[in-house]
Coordinates of C-alpha atoms and ligand atoms in Angstrom, one line a residue:
M1 CA 36.6 31.2 50.8
I2 CA 35.4 28.8 53.5
R3 CA 32.1 29.7 55.8
V4 CA 32.2 28.7 59.5
L5 CA 28.6 28.9 61.1
L6 CA 28.8 29.1 64.9
E7 CA 25.6 29.0 68.1
G8 CA 27.4 32.2 68.6
R9 CA 25.8 32.2 71.9
G10 CA 29.2 33.0 74.2
A11 CA 31.0 29.6 74.1
L12 CA 34.6 29.9 73.1
G13 CA 34.6 26.4 72.4
E14 CA 33.3 25.9 68.8
W15 CA 35.2 28.8 67.9
R16 CA 38.2 27.6 69.3
D17 CA 37.5 23.5 67.1
A18 CA 36.6 25.6 64.4
A19 CA 40.1 27.9 64.7
R20 CA 42.3 25.0 65.6
S21 CA 41.3 23.0 62.5
L22 CA 41.3 26.5 60.3
A23 CA 45.0 27.4 61.4
G24 CA 46.2 24.0 61.5
S25 CA 45.7 23.6 58.0
G26 CA 46.8 27.0 56.9
V27 CA 43.8 28.8 56.0
A28 CA 44.6 32.4 55.9
P29 CA 42.0 34.5 58.4
E30 CA 40.7 36.3 55.2
D31 CA 39.8 33.1 53.5
I32 CA 37.0 32.7 56.3
D33 CA 33.7 33.3 56.9
W34 CA 32.5 33.5 60.1
R35 CA 29.2 33.2 60.2
E36 CA 26.8 33.1 63.2
K37 CA 23.3 30.9 63.7
G38 CA 20.2 33.1 64.1
R39 CA 21.5 36.0 62.5
D40 CA 23.2 34.8 59.4
A41 CA 22.1 31.0 59.0
D42 CA 19.6 31.5 56.9
L43 CA 21.3 32.9 53.9
F44 CA 23.3 29.7 54.1
G45 CA 22.5 26.1 54.5
E46 CA 23.8 24.9 57.9
A47 CA 25.1 21.6 56.6
E48 CA 26.5 23.3 54.0
A49 CA 28.8 25.9 56.1
H50 CA 30.2 23.2 58.4
S51 CA 31.0 20.8 55.6
S52 CA 33.7 23.4 54.5
L53 CA 35.6 23.1 57.4
P54 CA 38.4 21.7 56.8
S55 CA 40.6 19.0 59.1
A56 CA 43.8 20.0 60.4
V57 CA 47.0 18.8 58.3
S58 CA 49.7 20.7 60.0
S59 CA 52.2 18.7 62.1
K60 CA 53.5 21.7 64.4
P61 CA 50.9 22.1 66.9
L62 CA 48.9 25.8 67.8
T63 CA 50.1 27.4 70.8
V64 CA 48.6 30.7 72.4
P65 CA 50.3 32.6 75.7
P66 CA 47.8 32.2 78.9
A67 CA 46.4 35.8 78.1
F68 CA 45.3 35.2 74.9
I69 CA 42.7 32.3 76.4
A70 CA 41.2 34.6 79.0
L71 CA 40.8 37.8 76.4
A72 CA 39.1 34.9 74.0
E73 CA 36.3 33.9 76.8
A74 CA 35.5 37.7 77.4
V75 CA 35.9 38.7 73.1
I76 CA 33.9 35.9 72.3
C77 CA 30.7 36.7 74.5
H78 CA 30.3 40.3 72.3
S79 CA 27.5 40.6 70.4
D80 CA 29.9 42.2 67.5
P81 CA 29.6 39.1 64.2
M82 CA 33.4 40.2 63.3
R83 CA 34.3 39.1 66.8
F84 CA 34.9 35.2 65.5
L85 CA 37.3 36.7 62.9
L86 CA 39.0 39.6 64.9
L87 CA 39.8 36.1 67.4
Y88 CA 41.3 34.2 65.0
R89 CA 43.2 36.8 63.6
L90 CA 44.9 37.5 66.8
L91 CA 45.7 33.7 66.9
W92 CA 47.4 33.4 63.1
R93 CA 49.5 36.3 63.8
L94 CA 50.0 34.9 67.6
Q95 CA 52.1 32.1 65.6
A96 CA 54.4 34.7 64.2
D97 CA 54.9 36.6 67.6
R98 CA 53.8 35.1 71.0
T99 CA 54.0 38.9 72.2
L100 CA 51.6 40.3 70.1
L101 CA 49.1 41.4 73.0
D102 CA 51.3 43.3 74.7
V103 CA 51.4 45.8 72.1
A104 CA 48.1 47.6 73.3
S105 CA 48.5 49.8 69.9
D106 CA 48.3 47.4 68.0
E107 CA 44.8 47.8 66.2
D108 CA 43.4 43.8 66.6
V109 CA 44.5 44.4 70.4
A110 CA 43.2 47.8 71.0
R111 CA 39.8 46.3 69.3
A112 CA 39.5 43.1 71.7
R113 CA 40.7 44.6 74.5
M114 CA 37.8 46.9 74.0
M115 CA 35.6 44.3 73.3
E116 CA 36.5 42.3 76.8
K117 CA 35.7 46.0 78.7
S118 CA 32.2 45.7 77.1
V119 CA 31.7 42.6 77.9
R120 CA 33.2 42.9 81.9
R121 CA 30.7 45.7 82.0
D122 CA 27.4 44.0 80.8
A123 CA 28.4 41.4 83.1
H124 CA 29.3 43.5 86.2
K125 CA 25.4 45.3 85.3
M126 CA 24.1 41.8 85.2
T127 CA 25.2 41.1 89.1
A128 CA 24.0 45.0 89.8
F129 CA 20.4 45.0 88.2
V130 CA 18.9 41.6 88.3
R131 CA 15.9 41.4 90.8
F132 CA 14.3 38.7 91.3
K133 CA 10.9 38.0 91.7
E134 CA 9.2 35.6 93.7
V135 CA 6.6 33.3 91.1
G136 CA 3.9 31.3 92.4
S137 CA 2.5 30.9 95.8
G138 CA 5.0 30.3 98.5
I139 CA 7.1 27.0 99.1
S140 CA 7.2 24.5 96.1
L141 CA 6.9 21.0 96.4
N142 CA 10.8 20.6 97.4
G143 CA 10.7 22.9 99.5
R144 CA 12.1 25.7 97.4
R145 CA 11.0 29.1 96.8
K146 CA 10.8 30.0 92.8
F147 CA 11.8 33.2 91.5
L148 CA 11.8 34.6 88.2
A149 CA 14.2 37.8 87.0
W150 CA 14.3 39.5 83.9
F151 CA 17.6 41.1 82.3
E152 CA 18.6 42.7 78.8
P153 CA 22.2 42.1 78.3
D154 CA 24.5 44.0 75.5
H155 CA 26.8 40.4 75.4
H156 CA 25.8 37.0 75.5
I157 CA 27.1 36.9 79.2
V158 CA 24.0 35.0 80.7
A159 CA 26.4 31.5 80.7
R160 CA 29.1 33.7 82.1
K161 CA 27.3 34.7 85.2
A162 CA 24.9 32.1 86.1
P163 CA 27.6 30.7 88.1
F164 CA 27.8 33.4 89.7
F165 CA 24.1 33.4 90.5
Q166 CA 24.6 29.8 91.5
K167 CA 26.9 30.5 94.1
R168 CA 24.7 33.8 95.5
F169 CA 21.7 32.3 95.2
N170 CA 21.7 28.4 96.0
D171 CA 19.2 28.0 98.2
M172 CA 15.9 29.3 95.9
D173 CA 15.1 28.1 92.2
W174 CA 15.1 30.6 90.2
V175 CA 15.4 31.4 86.3
I176 CA 16.8 34.6 84.5
A177 CA 15.2 35.2 81.3
T178 CA 16.5 37.5 78.8
P179 CA 16.4 38.1 74.9
K180 CA 19.6 36.7 74.4
G181 CA 19.1 33.1 76.2
S182 CA 18.5 32.1 80.0
A183 CA 19.9 30.7 83.1
A184 CA 17.9 28.3 85.8
W185 CA 18.7 27.2 88.8
D186 CA 16.8 24.0 90.5
G187 CA 19.4 23.4 93.3
E188 CA 20.8 20.5 92.0
T189 CA 21.1 21.7 87.7
L190 CA 22.1 24.9 86.3
K191 CA 20.9 24.9 82.6
L192 CA 21.5 27.2 80.2
S193 CA 19.6 27.6 77.2
N194 CA 20.4 30.1 74.1
E195 CA 16.7 30.6 73.2
A196 CA 15.7 34.0 73.4
C197 CA 13.3 34.8 76.2
E198 CA 9.7 36.8 75.9
K199 CA 9.8 39.2 78.9
P200 CA 7.5 38.1 81.4
D201 CA 4.9 40.8 83.7
L202 CA 6.9 40.9 86.5
T203 CA 4.9 43.5 88.2
D204 CA 3.4 42.8 91.7
P205 CA 1.6 44.6 94.7
A206 CA 5.7 44.8 96.7
D207 CA 6.4 47.2 93.5
Q208 CA 4.0 50.1 94.7
L209 CA 5.8 49.5 98.1
W210 CA 9.0 49.7 97.4
R211 CA 8.1 52.8 94.6
T212 CA 7.6 54.3 97.8
Y213 CA 10.7 53.3 99.9
Y214 CA 12.7 54.5 97.0
A215 CA 11.1 58.0 96.6
N216 CA 11.6 58.5 100.0
I217 CA 15.1 57.6 100.7
F218 CA 16.4 59.9 97.5
N219 CA 18.2 62.8 99.1
P220 CA 17.9 65.3 96.2
A221 CA 20.9 66.9 97.9
R222 CA 23.3 64.3 97.1
L223 CA 21.9 64.0 93.7
K224 CA 24.5 63.4 91.0
V225 CA 23.2 62.9 87.1
K226 CA 26.1 62.2 85.5
A227 CA 27.5 59.6 88.1
M228 CA 23.7 57.9 88.0
Q229 CA 23.5 58.1 84.5
A230 CA 26.8 56.7 84.1
E231 CA 26.4 53.7 87.0
M232 CA 23.1 53.1 85.5
P233 CA 22.2 53.3 81.6
K234 CA 19.0 53.8 81.1
K235 CA 18.9 50.2 79.2
Y236 CA 19.4 48.6 82.3
W237 CA 17.1 51.2 84.3
K238 CA 14.0 50.9 82.4
N239 CA 13.1 47.4 83.6
L240 CA 13.2 48.7 87.0
P241 CA 10.2 49.0 89.4
E242 CA 11.4 52.6 89.8
A243 CA 12.6 53.5 87.0
D244 CA 9.6 55.9 85.9
L245 CA 9.7 58.0 89.1
I246 CA 13.6 58.9 88.5
P247 CA 13.1 61.8 85.7
G248 CA 10.8 63.5 88.1
M249 CA 12.8 63.6 90.7
I250 CA 15.6 64.6 89.1
A251 CA 13.7 67.4 87.8
A252 CA 12.3 68.1 91.4
A253 CA 15.4 68.2 92.9
E254 CA 17.0 71.3 92.8
S255 CA 13.7 72.8 94.3
K256 CA 13.7 70.3 96.7
V257 CA 17.0 71.3 97.8
L258 CA 16.3 75.1 98.4
D259 CA 13.2 73.7 100.7
M260 CA 15.8 71.6 102.7
A261 CA 18.0 74.6 103.5
K262 CA 14.8 76.4 104.8
R263 CA 13.8 74.4 106.9
Q264 CA 17.5 73.0 108.1
A265 CA 17.3 72.6 111.3
S266 CA 19.1 75.1 113.7
E267 CA 21.4 74.2 116.6
P268 CA 19.5 74.8 120.0
L269 CA 20.5 77.7 121.8
P270 CA 23.3 76.3 124.4
F271 CA 20.7 76.8 127.3
H272 CA 17.9 75.6 125.4
D273 CA 18.1 72.3 127.5
R274 CA 18.6 73.9 130.8
L275 CA 15.6 76.3 130.0
Q276 CA 13.6 73.6 129.5
E277 CA 14.5 71.4 131.9
A278 CA 14.3 74.3 134.6
A279 CA 11.0 75.5 133.3
R280 CA 9.7 72.3 134.1
K281 CA 10.9 71.8 137.6
V282 CA 10.4 75.1 138.9
P283 CA 6.9 77.0 139.1
A284 CA 7.9 80.5 137.3
A285 CA 7.5 82.6 140.3
P286 CA 6.3 82.0 143.8
R287 CA 2.4 81.8 144.0
S288 CA 2.5 83.2 147.6
P289 CA 5.8 85.8 148.1
A290 CA 7.9 83.6 151.7
G291 CA 7.4 84.9 155.0
T292 CA 10.8 85.2 155.0
L293 CA 14.3 86.0 154.1
A294 CA 15.7 82.5 154.2
A295 CA 12.5 81.3 152.0
L296 CA 12.6 84.1 150.0
R297 CA 16.1 83.5 149.1
E298 CA 15.3 79.6 148.1
E299 CA 12.1 80.6 146.5
A300 CA 14.4 83.2 144.3
G301 CA 17.2 80.1 143.4
G302 CA 14.9 78.5 141.4
C303 CA 13.9 81.6 139.3
T304 CA 13.2 81.5 135.6
R305 CA 11.6 85.0 135.3
C306 CA 14.0 85.6 132.5
P307 CA 16.6 83.6 130.2
L308 CA 19.7 85.0 132.2
H309 CA 19.3 82.1 134.5
S310 CA 20.2 79.4 132.1
K311 CA 23.9 80.4 131.5
A312 CA 24.5 81.9 135.5
T313 CA 25.7 79.3 138.2
Q314 CA 23.4 80.3 140.2
T315 CA 21.4 83.1 141.4
V316 CA 23.1 85.2 143.5
F317 CA 20.5 86.6 146.3
G318 CA 20.8 89.7 148.7
E319 CA 22.5 88.9 152.3
G320 CA 22.5 90.3 155.7
P321 CA 19.6 90.3 158.7
Q322 CA 16.3 90.8 158.2
D323 CA 16.3 93.6 160.2
A324 CA 18.7 96.1 158.3
Q325 CA 18.0 99.3 158.5
V326 CA 20.1 99.8 155.0
M327 CA 19.8 98.0 152.1
F328 CA 22.7 98.3 149.1
V329 CA 21.9 97.7 145.3
G330 CA 24.2 97.0 143.1
E331 CA 23.6 96.2 139.4
Q332 CA 23.7 92.5 139.4
P333 CA 26.6 89.6 139.9
G334 CA 30.0 89.2 138.4
D335 CA 31.9 86.4 137.8
Q336 CA 33.1 85.6 141.2
E337 CA 30.0 86.4 142.5
D338 CA 28.3 84.1 139.9
L339 CA 30.5 81.5 141.8
A340 CA 30.3 81.8 145.0
G341 CA 26.7 82.5 144.9
R342 CA 27.4 85.8 147.6
P343 CA 26.9 89.7 145.7
F344 CA 29.9 92.1 146.2
V345 CA 32.7 89.2 146.9
G346 CA 34.9 90.0 143.6
P347 CA 36.6 93.0 142.7
A348 CA 34.3 95.3 143.2
G349 CA 33.1 94.0 146.2
K350 CA 36.7 94.7 147.5
V351 CA 36.3 98.5 146.8
F352 CA 32.8 98.3 148.3
D353 CA 34.1 96.8 151.4
K354 CA 37.0 99.1 151.9
V355 CA 34.9 102.2 151.1
I356 CA 32.2 101.8 153.7
G357 CA 35.0 100.4 155.9
E358 CA 36.2 104.1 156.1
A359 CA 32.7 105.6 156.3
G360 CA 32.3 103.6 159.4
I361 CA 29.5 101.1 158.3
D362 CA 29.5 97.7 159.3
R363 CA 29.0 95.5 156.2
Q364 CA 27.1 92.7 158.1
A365 CA 24.6 94.9 159.8
V366 CA 23.7 96.0 156.2
Y367 CA 21.7 94.3 153.5
V368 CA 23.7 94.1 150.3
T369 CA 21.9 93.0 146.9
N370 CA 21.2 93.6 143.3
A371 CA 18.8 94.9 140.9
V372 CA 19.1 91.8 138.7
K373 CA 20.3 88.4 140.5
H374 CA 22.1 86.4 137.9
F375 CA 25.5 87.0 136.2
K376 CA 24.8 88.0 132.5
Y377 CA 27.5 87.6 130.4
E378 CA 29.0 87.3 127.0
P379 CA 31.6 83.7 127.1
R380 CA 35.2 84.7 124.8
G381 CA 37.5 81.9 125.4
K382 CA 37.6 81.0 129.0
R383 CA 36.2 84.5 130.1
R384 CA 33.5 85.1 131.1
I385 CA 32.8 88.9 129.8
H386 CA 30.3 90.6 132.2
Q387 CA 27.2 92.2 129.7
R388 CA 24.8 94.8 131.3
P389 CA 21.2 93.3 131.6
N390 CA 18.5 95.0 129.6
M391 CA 15.4 96.7 131.4
G392 CA 13.5 93.7 130.7
E393 CA 15.8 91.1 132.6
V394 CA 15.9 94.3 135.5
T395 CA 11.9 94.6 135.1
H396 CA 11.4 91.0 135.8
C397 CA 14.4 91.1 138.1
R398 CA 12.4 93.9 139.9
W399 CA 10.0 91.4 141.7
W400 CA 12.4 89.9 144.0
V401 CA 14.1 93.2 145.1
K402 CA 10.5 94.3 145.7
L403 CA 9.9 91.2 148.2
E404 CA 13.2 91.7 149.6
I405 CA 11.7 95.4 150.6
D406 CA 8.8 94.2 151.5
L407 CA 10.8 91.5 153.8
I408 CA 13.2 94.1 155.6
R409 CA 11.7 97.3 155.3
P410 CA 14.7 99.2 155.5
K411 CA 14.6 103.1 156.2
L412 CA 17.8 103.9 153.6
I413 CA 17.8 102.2 150.0
V414 CA 21.0 103.0 148.5
A415 CA 21.0 102.8 144.8
M416 CA 24.3 101.9 143.3
G417 CA 24.8 102.7 139.7
A418 CA 22.2 103.3 136.9
T419 CA 20.7 99.7 136.6
A420 CA 20.1 99.8 140.1
L421 CA 18.4 103.2 140.1
A422 CA 16.3 102.3 137.5
S423 CA 15.4 98.9 139.2
L424 CA 14.5 101.2 141.6
T425 CA 12.3 104.2 140.7
D426 CA 10.6 104.4 137.6
A427 CA 11.8 108.1 137.2
R428 CA 14.1 108.3 134.6
Q429 CA 16.1 110.1 135.6
K430 CA 20.6 110.9 135.1
L431 CA 22.1 109.4 137.9
S432 CA 24.6 112.1 137.7
D433 CA 21.5 114.5 138.4
I434 CA 20.3 113.3 141.9
R435 CA 23.6 111.8 143.6
G436 CA 24.2 112.3 146.6
R437 CA 21.3 113.3 147.7
A438 CA 18.4 111.8 150.1
I439 CA 15.7 110.9 148.3
P440 CA 12.1 110.5 150.2
L441 CA 10.5 107.7 148.7
S442 CA 7.8 107.2 151.2
E443 CA 7.1 108.8 154.6
E444 CA 9.0 106.2 155.9
R445 CA 12.2 105.6 153.1
T446 CA 14.6 107.3 151.9
L447 CA 16.7 106.6 148.6
F448 CA 20.3 107.8 148.3
V449 CA 22.0 107.5 144.8
T450 CA 25.5 107.0 144.6
V451 CA 27.6 105.6 141.4
H452 CA 29.0 101.6 141.4
P453 CA 32.2 100.9 142.7
S454 CA 33.2 99.1 139.6
Y455 CA 32.7 102.5 137.6
L456 CA 35.7 103.1 140.4
L457 CA 37.8 100.4 139.0
R458 CA 37.3 101.4 135.2
I459 CA 38.7 104.8 135.3
S460 CA 42.5 104.0 134.5
D461 CA 43.6 107.9 135.3
E462 CA 45.3 108.1 138.7
R463 CA 44.1 111.5 139.6
L464 CA 40.7 111.0 138.4
K465 CA 40.4 107.4 140.0
A466 CA 41.4 109.1 143.5
K467 CA 39.0 112.2 143.4
E468 CA 35.9 109.8 142.6
M469 CA 37.1 107.3 145.0
A470 CA 36.9 110.4 147.3
R471 CA 33.4 111.2 146.2
F472 CA 32.1 108.0 146.6
R473 CA 34.0 107.9 150.4
D474 CA 31.8 111.3 150.7
D475 CA 28.8 109.7 149.4
M476 CA 29.2 106.5 152.2
M477 CA 29.6 109.3 155.2
Q478 CA 26.2 110.8 153.9
V479 CA 25.1 107.2 153.9
R480 CA 26.2 106.4 157.3
T481 CA 24.7 110.0 158.8
L482 CA 21.4 109.1 157.3
M483 CA 21.6 105.8 158.9
A484 CA 22.0 107.3 162.0
A485 CA 19.3 109.8 161.8
Ligands
URA1 N1 28.8 94.5 140.6 C1 27.6 94.2 141.5 O1 26.9 95.2 140.6 N2 27.0 93.5 142.2 C2 28.1 92.4 142.7 O2 27.3 91.8 143.6 C3 29.2 92.4 142.1 C4 29.7 93.6 141.3

C-alpha cells in the first residue's frame, strides 16, 4: 500500500503530480492510501508518506479527455476525503475507456458529478454572500480603502473564487477570511493561504442601519419560505447582520399580509379628482343671491352642492324670459340636455314643444327649468343611462329652483312629474291625486301638476299612448287658460 499525503486545499497540481507517477508505474487505485494534511497527517509522518511515491516507469504517456480536467478541477475542491481516490480511479479507468465520463449512470462518474455540482454551488454562494466591511479609518497610505469579509464555505473554494473577487473589487484592498484559508488583494498581488482563520468581529454601526432597511423592504406578501431557504441556506445566512431578524419576519408575515389587505388602497372614485378640483375653485353656494337671471345662471354653473356635478358635463340651468308668467319645471336634464347645456331639447323636449305648441303656448314666452340641474346617469358601455335623482339631490337643488322663482316671480308654476312636485311642495301628495288641478301656493301664485313628457315616451301601447297624449294636451290647454286668467 502506498501512502500519499496531500495539502488537499483545492489545488489540482499536487494530486496530478502524484497521480501521474503512480499511474505511470502501474499502481492500481486499491493500492494507494490517499491522506490529507491537517486531517490525517498526525497519524503518519509527512516524510514517510512522500517517500513511498514511486517514480513513473511506463513509457506510455497518460492521456485524459479535456472534460476530465474540468471535472477534476472542481472535484479536487470538495471536502470529501475520498475525492483523491475517486479521481484516481476515474483516471485509471479512463486509460481503458476514454468515453467513461459520458456514462452518467456509472457510479464513479455520478459521484464525481455530484461533487462537482456541490462545489459549483458553494462557489456561487460565495459570490452571493461575501459582505465586505471597511476596516481601519478611511484611505490607507497607498490611497486605497481596506475591507475584510468572513465566509464559511463547505469546500476548498477560496483559491478557485479569489480571481473573481480580484476582478470585481480591483480598486480596493481586501481580505476574505474563511476557516478553510484566506485570499487577500492589495492592488498588485493576490495572496492565498491555506491557514484556517478565526472569525473576526465585523459588527459595526452600519449594521443597525442595514437591519432597519432590510426589515422595511421585506414584503410579507411576497414571502416564499421554501425558495428563501433553498437560495439562502442557514449556514450562509447566519453570518449576515439581518439573519436573526428573518425568523421573526417569517412568523409575522401572515398576520401582516392580512393587515395589508385590510388597509389596501382603494381606487379613487372616478369623479373624485373633479370633485376636489371643483370644490377648491367654487364656493359651495353663493353667499348672496344674484340679482339677475344671467348672474344666477353663472353662479349655478359652478355648483358643487351635491356630487352630481362631478359626472355631468355642465349645469343645465333654466331658460326663458325673466318676466315669464309661467314656469315649467321638469325633473333633470337628460343626455342631450347635458351636452347642449339647455333644458328640454332632447326627445322629451320634442314632445313638450309639440304639445304646448298645439295648446297655443309659445315656448319663447315661458320659463323652462328642472328640479335638478345636473344630469344623473349610470355609464353602460358608451351609453349614459338616466337615473332618477334621489330626495337628497332634489333638496340640494331646491336652492336654485327657489332663487329662480324669486327672480321670475311666475304667476303659474307647472310641475311636470313627481320629482318636480317633490321639489316644489313639501306635501307628500300623489301626483295622480292632484293632476290637472290648479292649487294655490299663495295669493299671487298657482301650482298646476301634470305628468312628465318622458312618461308619454315610455308608453309602448299605442292606444294608451294616444290617450295619455291627449290628456297631456288637455292639461296644457288648462295651463294656457290659467296663463290668460
Ligand atoms: N327631462 C327633464 O326632466 N328635463 C329635461 O330638460 C329633459 C328631459
